[in-house]
PDB file of C-alpha atoms in Angstrom:
ATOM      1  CA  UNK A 522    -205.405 -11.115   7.844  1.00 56.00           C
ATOM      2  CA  UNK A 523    -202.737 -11.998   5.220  1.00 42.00           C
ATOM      3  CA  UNK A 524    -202.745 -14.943   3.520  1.00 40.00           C
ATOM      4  CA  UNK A 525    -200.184 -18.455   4.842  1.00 38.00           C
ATOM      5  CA  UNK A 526    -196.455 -17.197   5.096  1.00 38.00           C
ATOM      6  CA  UNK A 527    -193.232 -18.178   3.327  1.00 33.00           C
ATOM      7  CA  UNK A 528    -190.247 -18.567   5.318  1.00 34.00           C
ATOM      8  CA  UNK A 529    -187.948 -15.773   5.006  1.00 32.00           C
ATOM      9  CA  UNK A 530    -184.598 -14.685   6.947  1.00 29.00           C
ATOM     10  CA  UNK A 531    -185.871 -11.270   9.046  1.00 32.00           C
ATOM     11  CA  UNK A 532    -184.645 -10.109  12.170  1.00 34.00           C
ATOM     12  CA  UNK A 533    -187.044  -8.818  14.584  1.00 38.00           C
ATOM     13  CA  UNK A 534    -187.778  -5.259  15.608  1.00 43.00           C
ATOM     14  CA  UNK A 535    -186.835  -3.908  19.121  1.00 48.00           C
ATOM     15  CA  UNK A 536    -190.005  -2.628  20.604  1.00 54.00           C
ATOM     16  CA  UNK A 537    -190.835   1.488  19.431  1.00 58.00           C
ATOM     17  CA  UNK A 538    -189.425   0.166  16.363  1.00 71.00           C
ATOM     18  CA  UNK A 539    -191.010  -1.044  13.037  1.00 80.00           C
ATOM     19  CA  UNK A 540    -191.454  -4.487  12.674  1.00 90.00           C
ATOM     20  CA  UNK A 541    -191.132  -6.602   9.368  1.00 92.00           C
ATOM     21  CA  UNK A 542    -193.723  -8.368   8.188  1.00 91.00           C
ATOM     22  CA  UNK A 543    -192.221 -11.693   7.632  1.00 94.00           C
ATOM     23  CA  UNK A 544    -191.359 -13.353  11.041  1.00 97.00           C
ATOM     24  CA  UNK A 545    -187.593 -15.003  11.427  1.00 97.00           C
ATOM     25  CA  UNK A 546    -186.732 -18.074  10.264  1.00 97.00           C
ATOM     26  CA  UNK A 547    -186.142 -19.422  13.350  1.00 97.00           C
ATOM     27  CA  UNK A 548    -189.416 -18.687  14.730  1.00 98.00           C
ATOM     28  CA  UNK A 549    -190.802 -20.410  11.352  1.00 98.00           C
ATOM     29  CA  UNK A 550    -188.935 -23.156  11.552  1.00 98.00           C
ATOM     30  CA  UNK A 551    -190.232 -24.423  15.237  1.00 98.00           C
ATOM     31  CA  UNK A 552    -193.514 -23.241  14.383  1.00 98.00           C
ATOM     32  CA  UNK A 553    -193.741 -25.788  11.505  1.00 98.00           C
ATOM     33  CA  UNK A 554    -192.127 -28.111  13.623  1.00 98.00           C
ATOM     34  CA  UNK A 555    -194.663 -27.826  15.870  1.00 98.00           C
ATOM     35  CA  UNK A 556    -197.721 -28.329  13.544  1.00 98.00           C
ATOM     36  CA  UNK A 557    -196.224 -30.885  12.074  1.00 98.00           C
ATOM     37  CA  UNK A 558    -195.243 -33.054  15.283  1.00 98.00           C
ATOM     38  CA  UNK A 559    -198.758 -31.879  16.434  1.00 98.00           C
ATOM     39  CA  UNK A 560    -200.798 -33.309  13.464  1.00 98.00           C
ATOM     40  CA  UNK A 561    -198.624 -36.746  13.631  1.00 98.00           C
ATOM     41  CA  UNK A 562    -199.470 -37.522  17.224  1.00 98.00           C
ATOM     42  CA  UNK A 563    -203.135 -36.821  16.930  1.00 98.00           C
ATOM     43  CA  UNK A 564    -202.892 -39.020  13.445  1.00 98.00           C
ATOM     44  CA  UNK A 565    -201.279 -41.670  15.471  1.00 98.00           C
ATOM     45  CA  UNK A 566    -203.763 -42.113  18.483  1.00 98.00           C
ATOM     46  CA  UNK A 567    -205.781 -45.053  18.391  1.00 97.00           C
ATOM     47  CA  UNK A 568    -208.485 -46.471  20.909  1.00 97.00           C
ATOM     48  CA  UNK A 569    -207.432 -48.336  24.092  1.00 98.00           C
ATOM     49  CA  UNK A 570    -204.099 -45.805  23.946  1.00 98.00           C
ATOM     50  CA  UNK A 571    -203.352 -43.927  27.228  1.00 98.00           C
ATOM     51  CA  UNK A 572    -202.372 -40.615  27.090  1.00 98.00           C
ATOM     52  CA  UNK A 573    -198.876 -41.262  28.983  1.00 98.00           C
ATOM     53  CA  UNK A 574    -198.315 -43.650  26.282  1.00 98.00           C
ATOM     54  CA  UNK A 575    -199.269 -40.935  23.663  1.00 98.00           C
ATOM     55  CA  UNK A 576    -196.957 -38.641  25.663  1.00 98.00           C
ATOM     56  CA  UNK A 577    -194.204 -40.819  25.216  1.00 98.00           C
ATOM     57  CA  UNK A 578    -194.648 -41.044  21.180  1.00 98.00           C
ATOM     58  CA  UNK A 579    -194.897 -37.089  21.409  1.00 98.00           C
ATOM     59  CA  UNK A 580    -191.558 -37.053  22.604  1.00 98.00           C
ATOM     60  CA  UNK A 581    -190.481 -39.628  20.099  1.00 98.00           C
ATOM     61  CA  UNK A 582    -191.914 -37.319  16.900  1.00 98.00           C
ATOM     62  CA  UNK A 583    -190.423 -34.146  18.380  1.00 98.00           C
ATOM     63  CA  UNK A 584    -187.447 -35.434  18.162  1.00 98.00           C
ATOM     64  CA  UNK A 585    -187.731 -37.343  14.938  1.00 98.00           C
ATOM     65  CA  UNK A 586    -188.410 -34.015  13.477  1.00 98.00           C
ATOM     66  CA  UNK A 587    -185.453 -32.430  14.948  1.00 98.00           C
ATOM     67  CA  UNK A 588    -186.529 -31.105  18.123  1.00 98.00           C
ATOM     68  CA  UNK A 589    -183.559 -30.636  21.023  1.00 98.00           C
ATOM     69  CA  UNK A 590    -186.456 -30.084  23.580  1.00 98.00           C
ATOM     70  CA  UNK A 591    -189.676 -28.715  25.000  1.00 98.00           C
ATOM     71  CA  UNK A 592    -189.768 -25.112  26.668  1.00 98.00           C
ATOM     72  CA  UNK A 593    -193.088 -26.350  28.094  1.00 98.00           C
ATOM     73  CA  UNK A 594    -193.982 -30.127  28.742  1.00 98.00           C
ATOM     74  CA  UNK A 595    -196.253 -31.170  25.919  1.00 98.00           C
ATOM     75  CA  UNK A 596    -200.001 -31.951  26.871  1.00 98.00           C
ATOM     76  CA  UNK A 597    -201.908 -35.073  26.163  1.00 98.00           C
ATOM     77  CA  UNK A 598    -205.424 -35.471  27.540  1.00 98.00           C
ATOM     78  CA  UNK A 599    -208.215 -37.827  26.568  1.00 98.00           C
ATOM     79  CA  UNK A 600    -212.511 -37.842  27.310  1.00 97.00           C
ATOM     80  CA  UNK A 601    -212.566 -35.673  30.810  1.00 97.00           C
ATOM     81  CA  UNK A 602    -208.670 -34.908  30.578  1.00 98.00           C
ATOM     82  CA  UNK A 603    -209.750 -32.585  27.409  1.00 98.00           C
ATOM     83  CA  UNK A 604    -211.017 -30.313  30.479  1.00 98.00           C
ATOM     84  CA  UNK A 605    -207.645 -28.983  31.118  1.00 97.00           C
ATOM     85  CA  UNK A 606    -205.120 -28.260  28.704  1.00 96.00           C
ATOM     86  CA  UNK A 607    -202.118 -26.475  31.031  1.00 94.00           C
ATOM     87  CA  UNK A 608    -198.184 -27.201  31.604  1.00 93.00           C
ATOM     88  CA  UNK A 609    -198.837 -28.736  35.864  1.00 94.00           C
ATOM     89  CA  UNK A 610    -201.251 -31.742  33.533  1.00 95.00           C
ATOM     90  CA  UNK A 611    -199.451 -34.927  34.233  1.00 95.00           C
ATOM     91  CA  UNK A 612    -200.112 -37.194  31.276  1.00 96.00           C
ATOM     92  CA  UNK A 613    -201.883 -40.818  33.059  1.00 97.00           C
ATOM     93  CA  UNK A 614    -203.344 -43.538  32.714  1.00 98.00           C
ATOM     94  CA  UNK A 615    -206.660 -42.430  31.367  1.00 98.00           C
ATOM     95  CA  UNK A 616    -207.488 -43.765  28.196  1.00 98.00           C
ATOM     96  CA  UNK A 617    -208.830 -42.976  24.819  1.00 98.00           C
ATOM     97  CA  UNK A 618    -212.497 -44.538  24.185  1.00 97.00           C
ATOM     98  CA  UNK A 619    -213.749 -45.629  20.691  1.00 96.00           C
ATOM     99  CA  UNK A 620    -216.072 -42.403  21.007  1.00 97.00           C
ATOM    100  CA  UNK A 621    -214.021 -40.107  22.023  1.00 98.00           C
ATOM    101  CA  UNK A 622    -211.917 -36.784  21.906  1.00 98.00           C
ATOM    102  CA  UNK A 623    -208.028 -35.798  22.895  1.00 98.00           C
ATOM    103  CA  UNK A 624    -206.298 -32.678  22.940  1.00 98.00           C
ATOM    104  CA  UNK A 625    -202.335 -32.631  21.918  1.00 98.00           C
ATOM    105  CA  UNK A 626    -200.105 -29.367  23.056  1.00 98.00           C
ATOM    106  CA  UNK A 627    -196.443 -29.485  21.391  1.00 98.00           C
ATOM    107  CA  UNK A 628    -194.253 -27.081  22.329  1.00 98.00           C
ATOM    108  CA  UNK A 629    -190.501 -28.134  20.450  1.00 98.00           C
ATOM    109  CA  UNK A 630    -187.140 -25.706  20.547  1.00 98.00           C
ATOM    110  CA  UNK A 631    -185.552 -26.051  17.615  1.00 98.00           C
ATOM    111  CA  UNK A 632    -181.302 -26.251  17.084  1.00 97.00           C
ATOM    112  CA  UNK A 633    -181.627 -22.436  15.832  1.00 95.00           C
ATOM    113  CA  UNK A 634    -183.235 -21.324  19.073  1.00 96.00           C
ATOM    114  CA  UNK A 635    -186.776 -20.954  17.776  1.00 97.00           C
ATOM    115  CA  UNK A 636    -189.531 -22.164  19.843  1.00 98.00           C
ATOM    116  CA  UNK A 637    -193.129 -22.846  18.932  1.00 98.00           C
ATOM    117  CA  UNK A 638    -196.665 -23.782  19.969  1.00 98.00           C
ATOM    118  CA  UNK A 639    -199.260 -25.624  18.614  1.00 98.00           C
ATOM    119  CA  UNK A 640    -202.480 -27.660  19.684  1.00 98.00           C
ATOM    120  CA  UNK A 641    -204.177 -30.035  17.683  1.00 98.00           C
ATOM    121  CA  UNK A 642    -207.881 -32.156  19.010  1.00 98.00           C
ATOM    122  CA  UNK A 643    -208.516 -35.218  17.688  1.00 98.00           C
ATOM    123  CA  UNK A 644    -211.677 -36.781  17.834  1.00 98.00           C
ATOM    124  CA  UNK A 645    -212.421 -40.702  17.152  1.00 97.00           C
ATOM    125  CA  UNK A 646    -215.743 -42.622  16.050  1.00 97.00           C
ATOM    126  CA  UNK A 647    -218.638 -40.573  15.131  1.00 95.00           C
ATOM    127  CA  UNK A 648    -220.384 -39.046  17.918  1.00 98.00           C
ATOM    128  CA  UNK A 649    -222.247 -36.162  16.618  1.00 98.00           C
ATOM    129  CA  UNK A 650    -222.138 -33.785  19.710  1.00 98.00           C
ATOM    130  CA  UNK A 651    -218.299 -34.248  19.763  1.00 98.00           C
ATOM    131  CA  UNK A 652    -218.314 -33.441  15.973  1.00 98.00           C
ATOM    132  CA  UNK A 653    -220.017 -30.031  16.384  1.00 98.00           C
ATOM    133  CA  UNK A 654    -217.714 -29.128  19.376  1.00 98.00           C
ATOM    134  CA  UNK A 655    -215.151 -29.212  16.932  1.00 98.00           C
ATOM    135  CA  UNK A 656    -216.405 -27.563  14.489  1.00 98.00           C
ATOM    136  CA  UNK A 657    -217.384 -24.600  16.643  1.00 98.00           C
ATOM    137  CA  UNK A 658    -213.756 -24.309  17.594  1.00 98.00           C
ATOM    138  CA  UNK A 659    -212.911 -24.295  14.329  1.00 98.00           C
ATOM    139  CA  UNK A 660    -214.826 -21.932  13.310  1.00 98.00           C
ATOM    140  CA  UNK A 661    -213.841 -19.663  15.953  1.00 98.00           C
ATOM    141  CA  UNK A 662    -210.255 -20.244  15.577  1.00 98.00           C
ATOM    142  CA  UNK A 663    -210.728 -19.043  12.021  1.00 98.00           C
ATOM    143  CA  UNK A 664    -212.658 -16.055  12.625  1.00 98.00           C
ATOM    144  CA  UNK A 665    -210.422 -14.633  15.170  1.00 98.00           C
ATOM    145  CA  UNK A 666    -207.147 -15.182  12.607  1.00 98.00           C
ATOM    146  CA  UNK A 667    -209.126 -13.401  10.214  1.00 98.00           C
ATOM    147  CA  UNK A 668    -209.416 -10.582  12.328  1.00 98.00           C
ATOM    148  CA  UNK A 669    -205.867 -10.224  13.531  1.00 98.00           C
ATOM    149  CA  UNK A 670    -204.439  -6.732  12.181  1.00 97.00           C
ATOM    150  CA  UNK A 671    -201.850  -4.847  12.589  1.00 96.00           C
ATOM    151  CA  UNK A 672    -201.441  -2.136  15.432  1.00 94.00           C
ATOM    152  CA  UNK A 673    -204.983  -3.869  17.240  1.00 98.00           C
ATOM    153  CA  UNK A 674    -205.006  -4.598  21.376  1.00 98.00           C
ATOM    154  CA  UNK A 675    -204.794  -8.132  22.649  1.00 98.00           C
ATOM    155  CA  UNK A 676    -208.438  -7.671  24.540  1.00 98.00           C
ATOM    156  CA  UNK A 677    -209.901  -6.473  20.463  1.00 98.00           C
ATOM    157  CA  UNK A 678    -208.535  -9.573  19.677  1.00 98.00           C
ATOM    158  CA  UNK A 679    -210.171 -11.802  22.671  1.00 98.00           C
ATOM    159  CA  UNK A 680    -213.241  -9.210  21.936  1.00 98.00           C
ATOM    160  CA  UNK A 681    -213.764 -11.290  18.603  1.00 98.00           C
ATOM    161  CA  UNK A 682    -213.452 -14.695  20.153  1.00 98.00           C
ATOM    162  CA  UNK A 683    -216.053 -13.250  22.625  1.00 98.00           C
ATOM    163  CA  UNK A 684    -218.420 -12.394  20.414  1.00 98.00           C
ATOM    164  CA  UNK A 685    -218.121 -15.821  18.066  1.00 98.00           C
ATOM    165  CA  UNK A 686    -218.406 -18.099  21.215  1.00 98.00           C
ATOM    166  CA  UNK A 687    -221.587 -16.221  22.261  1.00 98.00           C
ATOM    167  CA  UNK A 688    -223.132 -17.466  19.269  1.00 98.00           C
ATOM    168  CA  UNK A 689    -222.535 -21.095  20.707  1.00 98.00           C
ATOM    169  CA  UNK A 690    -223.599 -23.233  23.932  1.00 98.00           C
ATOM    170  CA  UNK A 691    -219.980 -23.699  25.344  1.00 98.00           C
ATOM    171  CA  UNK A 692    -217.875 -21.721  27.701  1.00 98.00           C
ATOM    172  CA  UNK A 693    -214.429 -20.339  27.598  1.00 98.00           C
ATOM    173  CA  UNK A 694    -212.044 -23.386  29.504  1.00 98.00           C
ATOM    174  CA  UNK A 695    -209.011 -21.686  30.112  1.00 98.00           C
ATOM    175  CA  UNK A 696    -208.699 -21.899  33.880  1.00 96.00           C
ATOM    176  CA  UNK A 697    -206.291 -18.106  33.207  1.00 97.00           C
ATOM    177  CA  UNK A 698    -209.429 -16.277  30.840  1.00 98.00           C
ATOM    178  CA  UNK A 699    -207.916 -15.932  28.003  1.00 98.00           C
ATOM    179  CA  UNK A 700    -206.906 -17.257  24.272  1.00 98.00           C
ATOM    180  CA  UNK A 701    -203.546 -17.406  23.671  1.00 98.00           C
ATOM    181  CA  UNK A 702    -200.419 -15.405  24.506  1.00 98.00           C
ATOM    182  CA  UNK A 703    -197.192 -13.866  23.205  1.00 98.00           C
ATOM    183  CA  UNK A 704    -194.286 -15.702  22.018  1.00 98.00           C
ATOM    184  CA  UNK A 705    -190.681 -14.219  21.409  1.00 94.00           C
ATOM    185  CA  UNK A 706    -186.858 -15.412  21.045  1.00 90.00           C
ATOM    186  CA  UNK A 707    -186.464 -17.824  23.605  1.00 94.00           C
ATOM    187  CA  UNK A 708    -188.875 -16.754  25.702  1.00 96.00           C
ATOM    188  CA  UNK A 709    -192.821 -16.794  26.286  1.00 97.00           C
ATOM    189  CA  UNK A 710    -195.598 -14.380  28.171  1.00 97.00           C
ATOM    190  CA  UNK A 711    -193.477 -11.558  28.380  1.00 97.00           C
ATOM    191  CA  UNK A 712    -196.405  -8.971  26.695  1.00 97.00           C
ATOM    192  CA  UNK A 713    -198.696 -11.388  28.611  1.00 98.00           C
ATOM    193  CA  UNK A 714    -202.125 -12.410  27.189  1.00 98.00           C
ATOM    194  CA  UNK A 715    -204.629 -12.451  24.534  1.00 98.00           C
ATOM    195  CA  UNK A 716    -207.540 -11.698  27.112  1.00 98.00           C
ATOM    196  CA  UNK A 717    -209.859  -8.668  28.097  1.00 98.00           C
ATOM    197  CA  UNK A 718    -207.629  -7.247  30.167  1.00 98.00           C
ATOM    198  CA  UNK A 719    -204.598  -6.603  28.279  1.00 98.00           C
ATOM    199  CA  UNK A 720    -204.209  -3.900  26.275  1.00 98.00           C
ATOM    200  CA  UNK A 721    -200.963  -4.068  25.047  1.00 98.00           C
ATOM    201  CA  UNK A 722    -200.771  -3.910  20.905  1.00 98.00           C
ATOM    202  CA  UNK A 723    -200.082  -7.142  19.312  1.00 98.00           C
ATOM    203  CA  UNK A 724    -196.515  -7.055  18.123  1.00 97.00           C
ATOM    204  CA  UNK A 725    -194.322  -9.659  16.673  1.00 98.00           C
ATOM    205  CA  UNK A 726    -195.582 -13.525  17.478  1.00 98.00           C
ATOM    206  CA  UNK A 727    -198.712 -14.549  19.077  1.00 98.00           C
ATOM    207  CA  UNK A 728    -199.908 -17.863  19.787  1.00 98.00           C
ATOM    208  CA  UNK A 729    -203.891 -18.039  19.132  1.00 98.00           C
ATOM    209  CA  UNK A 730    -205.525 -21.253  21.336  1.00 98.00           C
ATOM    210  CA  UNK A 731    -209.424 -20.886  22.023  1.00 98.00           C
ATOM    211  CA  UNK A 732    -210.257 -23.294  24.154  1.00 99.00           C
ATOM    212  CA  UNK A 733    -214.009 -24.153  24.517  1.00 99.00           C
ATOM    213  CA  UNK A 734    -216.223 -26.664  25.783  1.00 98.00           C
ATOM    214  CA  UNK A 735    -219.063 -27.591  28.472  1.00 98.00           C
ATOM    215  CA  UNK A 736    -219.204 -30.012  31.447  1.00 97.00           C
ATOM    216  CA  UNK A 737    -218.099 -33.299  29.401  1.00 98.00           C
ATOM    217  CA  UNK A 738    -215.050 -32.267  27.598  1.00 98.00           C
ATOM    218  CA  UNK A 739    -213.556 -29.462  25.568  1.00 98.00           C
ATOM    219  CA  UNK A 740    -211.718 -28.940  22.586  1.00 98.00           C
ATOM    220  CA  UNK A 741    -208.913 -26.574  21.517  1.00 98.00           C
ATOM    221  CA  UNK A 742    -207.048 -25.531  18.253  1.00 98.00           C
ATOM    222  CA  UNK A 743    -203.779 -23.192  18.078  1.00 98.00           C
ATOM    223  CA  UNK A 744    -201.749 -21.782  15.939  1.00 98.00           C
ATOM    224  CA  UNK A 745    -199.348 -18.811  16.012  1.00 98.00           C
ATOM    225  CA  UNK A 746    -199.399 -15.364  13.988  1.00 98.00           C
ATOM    226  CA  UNK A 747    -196.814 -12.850  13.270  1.00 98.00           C
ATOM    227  CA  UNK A 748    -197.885  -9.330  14.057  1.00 98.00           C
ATOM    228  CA  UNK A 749    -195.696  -6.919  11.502  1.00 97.00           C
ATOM    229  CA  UNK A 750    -196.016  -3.306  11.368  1.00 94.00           C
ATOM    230  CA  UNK A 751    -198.325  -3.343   8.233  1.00 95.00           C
ATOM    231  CA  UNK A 752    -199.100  -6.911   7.951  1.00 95.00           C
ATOM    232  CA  UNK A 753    -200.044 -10.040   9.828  1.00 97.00           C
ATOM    233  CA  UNK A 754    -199.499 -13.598   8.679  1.00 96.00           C
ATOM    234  CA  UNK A 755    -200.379 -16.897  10.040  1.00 98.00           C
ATOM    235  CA  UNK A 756    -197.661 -19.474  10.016  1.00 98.00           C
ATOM    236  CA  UNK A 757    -199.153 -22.375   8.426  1.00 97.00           C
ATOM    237  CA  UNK A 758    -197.801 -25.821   6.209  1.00 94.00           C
TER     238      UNK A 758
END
């Protein structure tokens, strides 16, 4: 895959026709919205925190950074709440531990239009088992953006995340199957999901989230990539 992005104004293509390789500003724009709000929540968590009171500081940040809403309620889950990371998860009462991990899902619409994605895990104290679930996501994350190209399926996509998490001891979480999911103007899931079964070719914005873990929690990391006719970028800081 390309290297990070720089915001550029493009229009997107109608489908059958090409597609540029920069994605539109106002896709960029709530994408680094997104990242941004998602990185300052997780920064801001502390021990003894619940994750309704997280939720509420979510909202806060979105709209510090000039958010005018969610087009899917943000996600905040903490120790066995990391086992779910989906839109129905009512934020509670459950609280972060001194050893512990959280998952943060952002999903801000920006005054342009634009909407993004993006989820961030946090993990606090030192727990070495907790530390290597991390890094395993990470590491898949990063090998499956390094194999997005051009013109490939979404299940040769999901193929690659298949074949990194075999070389681990944790299971896909996602209660749907799958990794991640298109994204377009306004709307979401319309060229449905980044899983075995689809076989639609990636075009225009996808939002990458592998989402692993075992019995005790999981851990997730997303970001979104622009699928162009000749070129793919990640939209990054």
């Amino acid at each position: 895959m390309s290297d990070r992005v720089n915001p550029a104004t493009t229009a997107s293509g109608a489908r059958g026709q090409a597609l540029p390789d920069d994605p539109p500003d106002e896709l960029v724009e709530a994408q680094l919205l997104a990242i941004r709000a998602a990185e300052a929540v997780t920064a801001s968590v502390r021990p003894g925190e619940s994750e309704a009171v997280v939720h509420a500081r979510a909202g806060e940040i979105l709209r510090d950074l000039g958010a005018t809403g969610v087009w899917s309620p943000t996600t905040v889950g903490f120790g066995a709440g990391t086992l779910s990371c989906f839109p129905t998860d009512t934020p509670g009462d459950r609280v972060l531990w001194n050893l512990d991990l959280g998952i943060i899902d952002v999903h801000p619409i920006t005054p342009s239009g634009g909407w993004g994605d993006c989820t961030r895990t946090l993990q606090h104290g030192a727990n070495p088992a907790q530390r290597a679930a991390l890094q395993a996501v990470e590491k898949i994350h990063s090998a499956v953006l390094a194999a997005a190209t051009p013109g490939m399926r979404a299940c040769d996509l999901f193929e690659v995340f298949r074949q990194e998490l075999a070389k681990t001891s944790y299971v896909l979480l996602d209660r749907l199957g799958n990794i991640g999911h298109s994204l377009g103007a306004g709307t979401s899931y319309d060229d449905g999901y980044l899983d075995e079964w689809n076989t639609t070719v990636l075009r225009g914005a996808w939002a990458v989230e592998p989402f692993i873990g075992n019995h005790l929690y999981g851990v997730k990391r997303e970001d979104v990539i622009w699928f162009g006719s000749t070129n793919c970028h990640l939209i990054s800081l």
